[in-house]
Each structure stands twice: as structure tokens, then as C-alpha cells.
PDB file of C-alpha atoms in Angstrom:
ATOM      1  CA  UNK A1002       0.000   0.000   0.000  1.00 33.00           C
ATOM      2  CA  UNK A1003       1.397   3.432  -0.885  1.00 32.00           C
ATOM      3  CA  UNK A1004       2.041   6.149   1.721  1.00 31.00           C
ATOM      4  CA  UNK A1005      -0.760   8.402   0.364  1.00 32.00           C
ATOM      5  CA  UNK A1006      -3.252   5.569   0.775  1.00 29.00           C
ATOM      6  CA  UNK A1007      -2.224   5.095   4.398  1.00 30.00           C
ATOM      7  CA  UNK A1008      -2.599   8.818   5.082  1.00 31.00           C
ATOM      8  CA  UNK A1009      -5.965   8.938   3.304  1.00 29.00           C
ATOM      9  CA  UNK A1010      -7.211   5.897   5.205  1.00 29.00           C
ATOM     10  CA  UNK A1011      -6.113   7.394   8.516  1.00 31.00           C
ATOM     11  CA  UNK A1012      -7.747  10.688   7.551  1.00 33.00           C
ATOM     12  CA  UNK A1013     -11.078   8.969   6.911  1.00 30.00           C
ATOM     13  CA  UNK A1014     -10.908   7.149  10.227  1.00 34.00           C
ATOM     14  CA  UNK A1015      -9.992  10.282  12.146  1.00 35.00           C
ATOM     15  CA  UNK A1016     -12.467  12.644  10.495  1.00 35.00           C
ATOM     16  CA  UNK A1017     -15.348  11.506  12.704  1.00 35.00           C
ATOM     17  CA  UNK A1018     -13.519  11.650  16.024  1.00 38.00           C
ATOM     18  CA  UNK A1019     -14.243  14.441  18.473  1.00 40.00           C
ATOM     19  CA  UNK A1020     -11.674  16.883  19.760  1.00 44.00           C
ATOM     20  CA  UNK A1021     -10.592  16.273  23.376  1.00 46.00           C
ATOM     21  CA  UNK A1022     -10.928  18.996  25.965  1.00 47.00           C
ATOM     22  CA  UNK A1023      -8.049  21.459  25.952  1.00 47.00           C
ATOM     23  CA  UNK A1024      -7.617  21.015  29.680  1.00 47.00           C
ATOM     24  CA  UNK A1025      -6.451  17.431  29.137  1.00 69.00           C
ATOM     25  CA  UNK A1026      -3.203  18.359  27.389  1.00 92.00           C
ATOM     26  CA  UNK A1027      -1.685  17.626  24.024  1.00 94.00           C
ATOM     27  CA  UNK A1028      -0.964  13.917  24.609  1.00 93.00           C
ATOM     28  CA  UNK A1029      -4.535  13.252  25.672  1.00 93.00           C
ATOM     29  CA  UNK A1030      -5.783  15.232  22.646  1.00 94.00           C
ATOM     30  CA  UNK A1031      -3.721  13.056  20.281  1.00 94.00           C
ATOM     31  CA  UNK A1032      -5.000   9.892  21.986  1.00 94.00           C
ATOM     32  CA  UNK A1033      -8.629  11.070  21.800  1.00 93.00           C
ATOM     33  CA  UNK A1034      -8.191  11.789  18.098  1.00 93.00           C
ATOM     34  CA  UNK A1035      -6.550   8.434  17.318  1.00 94.00           C
ATOM     35  CA  UNK A1036      -3.180   9.948  16.442  1.00 95.00           C
ATOM     36  CA  UNK A1037      -0.242   7.618  17.018  1.00 94.00           C
ATOM     37  CA  UNK A1038       3.424   7.475  16.064  1.00 94.00           C
ATOM     38  CA  UNK A1039       4.495  10.070  13.505  1.00 94.00           C
ATOM     39  CA  UNK A1040       0.840  11.126  13.053  1.00 94.00           C
ATOM     40  CA  UNK A1041       0.849  12.378  16.674  1.00 95.00           C
ATOM     41  CA  UNK A1042       3.835  14.695  16.206  1.00 95.00           C
ATOM     42  CA  UNK A1043       2.995  18.389  16.807  1.00 95.00           C
ATOM     43  CA  UNK A1044       4.207  19.335  13.295  1.00 95.00           C
ATOM     44  CA  UNK A1045       2.284  16.518  11.539  1.00 95.00           C
ATOM     45  CA  UNK A1046      -0.440  17.550   9.078  1.00 94.00           C
ATOM     46  CA  UNK A1047      -2.401  14.444   8.062  1.00 90.00           C
ATOM     47  CA  UNK A1048      -4.774  16.113   5.628  1.00 89.00           C
ATOM     48  CA  UNK A1049      -2.078  18.445   4.223  1.00 89.00           C
ATOM     49  CA  UNK A1050      -4.245  21.535   4.718  1.00 89.00           C
ATOM     50  CA  UNK A1051      -1.380  23.522   6.268  1.00 89.00           C
ATOM     51  CA  UNK A1052      -2.745  23.196   9.814  1.00 91.00           C
ATOM     52  CA  UNK A1053      -0.364  21.217  12.019  1.00 94.00           C
ATOM     53  CA  UNK A1054      -1.534  19.116  14.949  1.00 95.00           C
ATOM     54  CA  UNK A1055      -0.216  21.747  17.367  1.00 95.00           C
ATOM     55  CA  UNK A1056      -2.253  24.492  15.667  1.00 93.00           C
ATOM     56  CA  UNK A1057      -5.345  22.267  15.592  1.00 94.00           C
ATOM     57  CA  UNK A1058      -4.901  21.530  19.299  1.00 96.00           C
ATOM     58  CA  UNK A1059      -4.300  25.188  20.218  1.00 95.00           C
ATOM     59  CA  UNK A1060      -7.449  26.306  18.374  1.00 93.00           C
ATOM     60  CA  UNK A1061      -9.671  23.350  19.408  1.00 92.00           C
ATOM     61  CA  UNK A1062      -9.953  21.932  15.901  1.00 92.00           C
ATOM     62  CA  UNK A1063     -10.165  18.371  14.689  1.00 91.00           C
ATOM     63  CA  UNK A1064      -6.765  17.290  13.311  1.00 92.00           C
ATOM     64  CA  UNK A1065      -8.308  16.232   9.990  1.00 90.00           C
ATOM     65  CA  UNK A1066     -10.886  17.955   7.785  1.00 87.00           C
ATOM     66  CA  UNK A1067     -12.316  20.423  10.318  1.00 87.00           C
ATOM     67  CA  UNK A1068     -14.920  22.534   8.481  1.00 86.00           C
ATOM     68  CA  UNK A1069     -14.564  25.438  10.966  1.00 80.00           C
ATOM     69  CA  UNK A1070     -10.766  25.651  10.801  1.00 85.00           C
ATOM     70  CA  UNK A1071     -10.355  28.647   8.540  1.00 83.00           C
ATOM     71  CA  UNK A1072     -12.860  30.712  10.547  1.00 81.00           C
ATOM     72  CA  UNK A1073     -10.851  30.297  13.759  1.00 82.00           C
ATOM     73  CA  UNK A1074      -7.292  30.561  12.484  1.00 85.00           C
ATOM     74  CA  UNK A1075      -5.486  33.891  12.132  1.00 89.00           C
ATOM     75  CA  UNK A1076      -6.424  36.352   9.448  1.00 90.00           C
ATOM     76  CA  UNK A1077      -4.725  39.630   8.649  1.00 89.00           C
ATOM     77  CA  UNK A1078      -6.515  42.820   7.655  1.00 90.00           C
ATOM     78  CA  UNK A1079      -5.375  46.391   7.111  1.00 87.00           C
ATOM     79  CA  UNK A1080      -7.669  48.914   8.810  1.00 87.00           C
ATOM     80  CA  UNK A1081      -7.695  52.714   8.906  1.00 84.00           C
ATOM     81  CA  UNK A1082      -5.993  55.497   7.008  1.00 82.00           C
ATOM     82  CA  UNK A1083      -3.117  54.944   6.768  1.00 80.00           C
ATOM     83  CA  UNK A1084      -3.880  51.219   6.873  1.00 83.00           C
ATOM     84  CA  UNK A1085      -2.526  49.453   9.955  1.00 86.00           C
ATOM     85  CA  UNK A1086      -2.249  45.645  10.199  1.00 90.00           C
ATOM     86  CA  UNK A1087      -4.641  43.840  12.538  1.00 93.00           C
ATOM     87  CA  UNK A1088      -4.422  40.098  13.209  1.00 93.00           C
ATOM     88  CA  UNK A1089      -7.679  38.410  14.243  1.00 94.00           C
ATOM     89  CA  UNK A1090      -8.258  34.837  15.436  1.00 94.00           C
ATOM     90  CA  UNK A1091     -10.591  32.860  17.698  1.00 93.00           C
ATOM     91  CA  UNK A1092      -9.433  31.199  20.902  1.00 94.00           C
ATOM     92  CA  UNK A1093     -11.379  28.185  22.175  1.00 94.00           C
ATOM     93  CA  UNK A1094     -13.644  28.239  25.241  1.00 93.00           C
ATOM     94  CA  UNK A1095     -11.037  26.245  27.136  1.00 92.00           C
ATOM     95  CA  UNK A1096      -7.583  27.536  26.328  1.00 93.00           C
ATOM     96  CA  UNK A1097      -4.915  24.835  26.583  1.00 94.00           C
ATOM     97  CA  UNK A1098      -2.632  25.260  29.580  1.00 93.00           C
ATOM     98  CA  UNK A1099       0.390  23.816  27.782  1.00 95.00           C
ATOM     99  CA  UNK A1100       0.620  26.206  24.803  1.00 96.00           C
ATOM    100  CA  UNK A1101       1.454  29.835  24.302  1.00 96.00           C
ATOM    101  CA  UNK A1102       0.193  32.151  21.572  1.00 97.00           C
ATOM    102  CA  UNK A1103       2.751  34.684  20.288  1.00 96.00           C
ATOM    103  CA  UNK A1104       2.109  37.493  17.805  1.00 96.00           C
ATOM    104  CA  UNK A1105       5.237  38.824  16.106  1.00 94.00           C
ATOM    105  CA  UNK A1106       5.790  41.915  14.005  1.00 92.00           C
ATOM    106  CA  UNK A1107       8.084  41.126  11.093  1.00 87.00           C
ATOM    107  CA  UNK A1108      10.473  44.013  10.439  1.00 82.00           C
ATOM    108  CA  UNK A1109      11.722  45.146   7.030  1.00 78.00           C
ATOM    109  CA  UNK A1110      14.982  43.232   7.560  1.00 80.00           C
ATOM    110  CA  UNK A1111      13.049  40.011   8.330  1.00 80.00           C
ATOM    111  CA  UNK A1112      13.546  40.020  12.108  1.00 87.00           C
ATOM    112  CA  UNK A1113      10.634  39.201  14.376  1.00 90.00           C
ATOM    113  CA  UNK A1114       9.668  41.435  17.273  1.00 92.00           C
ATOM    114  CA  UNK A1115       7.292  39.864  19.774  1.00 96.00           C
ATOM    115  CA  UNK A1116       4.391  42.249  20.406  1.00 96.00           C
ATOM    116  CA  UNK A1117       1.866  40.023  22.234  1.00 97.00           C
ATOM    117  CA  UNK A1118       2.096  36.772  24.208  1.00 97.00           C
ATOM    118  CA  UNK A1119      -0.419  34.643  26.077  1.00 97.00           C
ATOM    119  CA  UNK A1120       0.986  31.777  28.139  1.00 95.00           C
ATOM    120  CA  UNK A1121      -1.725  29.173  28.568  1.00 92.00           C
ATOM    121  CA  UNK A1122      -4.641  30.692  30.410  1.00 90.00           C
ATOM    122  CA  UNK A1123      -2.631  33.671  31.672  1.00 94.00           C
ATOM    123  CA  UNK A1124      -3.185  37.274  30.571  1.00 96.00           C
ATOM    124  CA  UNK A1125      -1.906  38.807  27.343  1.00 97.00           C
ATOM    125  CA  UNK A1126       1.420  40.630  27.689  1.00 97.00           C
ATOM    126  CA  UNK A1127       3.444  42.798  25.335  1.00 96.00           C
ATOM    127  CA  UNK A1128       3.464  46.128  23.581  1.00 94.00           C
ATOM    128  CA  UNK A1129       0.748  45.316  21.029  1.00 94.00           C
ATOM    129  CA  UNK A1130      -2.873  46.354  21.535  1.00 95.00           C
ATOM    130  CA  UNK A1131      -4.996  43.261  22.270  1.00 97.00           C
ATOM    131  CA  UNK A1132      -8.778  43.462  21.951  1.00 97.00           C
ATOM    132  CA  UNK A1133     -11.125  40.680  23.104  1.00 97.00           C
ATOM    133  CA  UNK A1134     -14.712  39.949  22.062  1.00 96.00           C
ATOM    134  CA  UNK A1135     -16.707  37.100  23.598  1.00 97.00           C
ATOM    135  CA  UNK A1136     -18.619  35.104  20.993  1.00 95.00           C
ATOM    136  CA  UNK A1137     -21.999  33.421  21.450  1.00 96.00           C
ATOM    137  CA  UNK A1138     -20.417  29.952  21.459  1.00 93.00           C
ATOM    138  CA  UNK A1139     -18.172  30.865  24.429  1.00 95.00           C
ATOM    139  CA  UNK A1140     -15.032  31.306  22.334  1.00 94.00           C
ATOM    140  CA  UNK A1141     -13.137  34.613  22.311  1.00 95.00           C
ATOM    141  CA  UNK A1142     -12.222  36.569  19.222  1.00 95.00           C
ATOM    142  CA  UNK A1143      -8.814  38.218  19.613  1.00 96.00           C
ATOM    143  CA  UNK A1144      -7.558  41.170  17.564  1.00 96.00           C
ATOM    144  CA  UNK A1145      -3.954  42.321  17.872  1.00 96.00           C
ATOM    145  CA  UNK A1146      -2.634  45.624  16.549  1.00 93.00           C
ATOM    146  CA  UNK A1147       1.022  46.612  16.316  1.00 89.00           C
ATOM    147  CA  UNK A1148       2.224  49.336  18.702  1.00 87.00           C
ATOM    148  CA  UNK A1149       2.001  52.811  17.157  1.00 78.00           C
ATOM    149  CA  UNK A1150       5.653  53.617  17.919  1.00 76.00           C
ATOM    150  CA  UNK A1151       7.050  50.761  15.792  1.00 76.00           C
ATOM    151  CA  UNK A1152       7.271  51.345  12.029  1.00 74.00           C
ATOM    152  CA  UNK A1153       5.229  48.868  10.012  1.00 76.00           C
ATOM    153  CA  UNK A1154       7.183  47.400   7.083  1.00 72.00           C
ATOM    154  CA  UNK A1155       5.761  47.284   3.583  1.00 72.00           C
ATOM    155  CA  UNK A1156       4.601  43.817   2.678  1.00 68.00           C
ATOM    156  CA  UNK A1157       1.746  41.411   2.846  1.00 70.00           C
ATOM    157  CA  UNK A1158       2.284  39.774   6.254  1.00 83.00           C
ATOM    158  CA  UNK A1159       3.800  42.098   8.850  1.00 90.00           C
ATOM    159  CA  UNK A1160       2.076  40.228  11.715  1.00 91.00           C
ATOM    160  CA  UNK A1161       2.485  36.510  12.337  1.00 91.00           C
ATOM    161  CA  UNK A1162       1.116  34.156  14.963  1.00 93.00           C
ATOM    162  CA  UNK A1163       3.187  31.347  16.468  1.00 93.00           C
ATOM    163  CA  UNK A1164       1.924  28.632  18.765  1.00 94.00           C
ATOM    164  CA  UNK A1165       4.496  27.012  21.043  1.00 94.00           C
ATOM    165  CA  UNK A1166       4.507  24.488  23.847  1.00 90.00           C
ATOM    166  CA  UNK A1167       5.093  25.984  27.272  1.00 86.00           C
ATOM    167  CA  UNK A1168       8.271  24.777  28.992  1.00 70.00           C
TER     168      UNK A1168
END
């Protein structure tokens, strides 16, 4: 059997499984979703949609074929005159304790400056403006704006979101 067939078969089996509670931790989430071996690695992407297991876990998504994924993951818009970048994403009702969300500003020379950080269920910290809006389903929409005193580089993606495991 070829590798693509194995991945496709696993994807079909996993598509119907529910997402484990974020309070359980990453290992429990992988177990609840039937992910084993290399398929359980944080950087694995079974359905090749660009959403790794770690991102799916951090945003309370199913690891394979989640129809709500692109509504919850980060999006970037330019608002105002002059246009300023704003990153928006949706955090789950239960934020995992073992991940941290980091928003970086990418400078013109390609360096990343951290402007907002949320460690697990702790508060947001950093120089960026963080706005929260509670949604009807109990999730929270987050919008992050770059600090006004930092020049925004020309380009399509000046703000980026990273998800990391907490030490």
C-alpha cells in the first residue's frame, strides 16, 4: 500500500472523532483523536491543509478535515488610514494550559519582534494592543494591533502568529 493511501485511510478514520478537551493536554488530545506514532507529532499535518496538529490543538480543531478551521485561524486585515495591520483569530472556550500564543511583528529586515504573548490561560502581555470579544459559542475573538511607535514594514504579512509548547 502506498504512503498516500495510508494517510488517506487514517484521515477517513480520524475525520469523525471528536476533539478532546483542551484542559487534558496535548498527549490526551492526540489519543482522543486516534493519532499515534508520527501522526501524533505536533508538526504533523495528516490532511495536508497547512494546519499542524499543534495548531489544531491550540485552536480546538479536529486534526483532519475540520470545516470550521479557517474561521478560527489567524487572518490579517489592514484597517484605517493609513492602513494598519490587525491580526484576528478565535481562541477556544477552554484555552490549553500547555501552549502559548505569540504574535510577532516582522520588520523590514526580516527580524521578528514579539508584540503580544499569552501563556496558557494567563493574561496577554506585550506592547501590542490586544482586543477581546466574547462570541456566542463561548469562544473569544482576539484582535492584535502593532504598537504605534514601531514602524510597520511594507509587505503582505507584517504580523504573524506562532503557537508554542510551554516549557
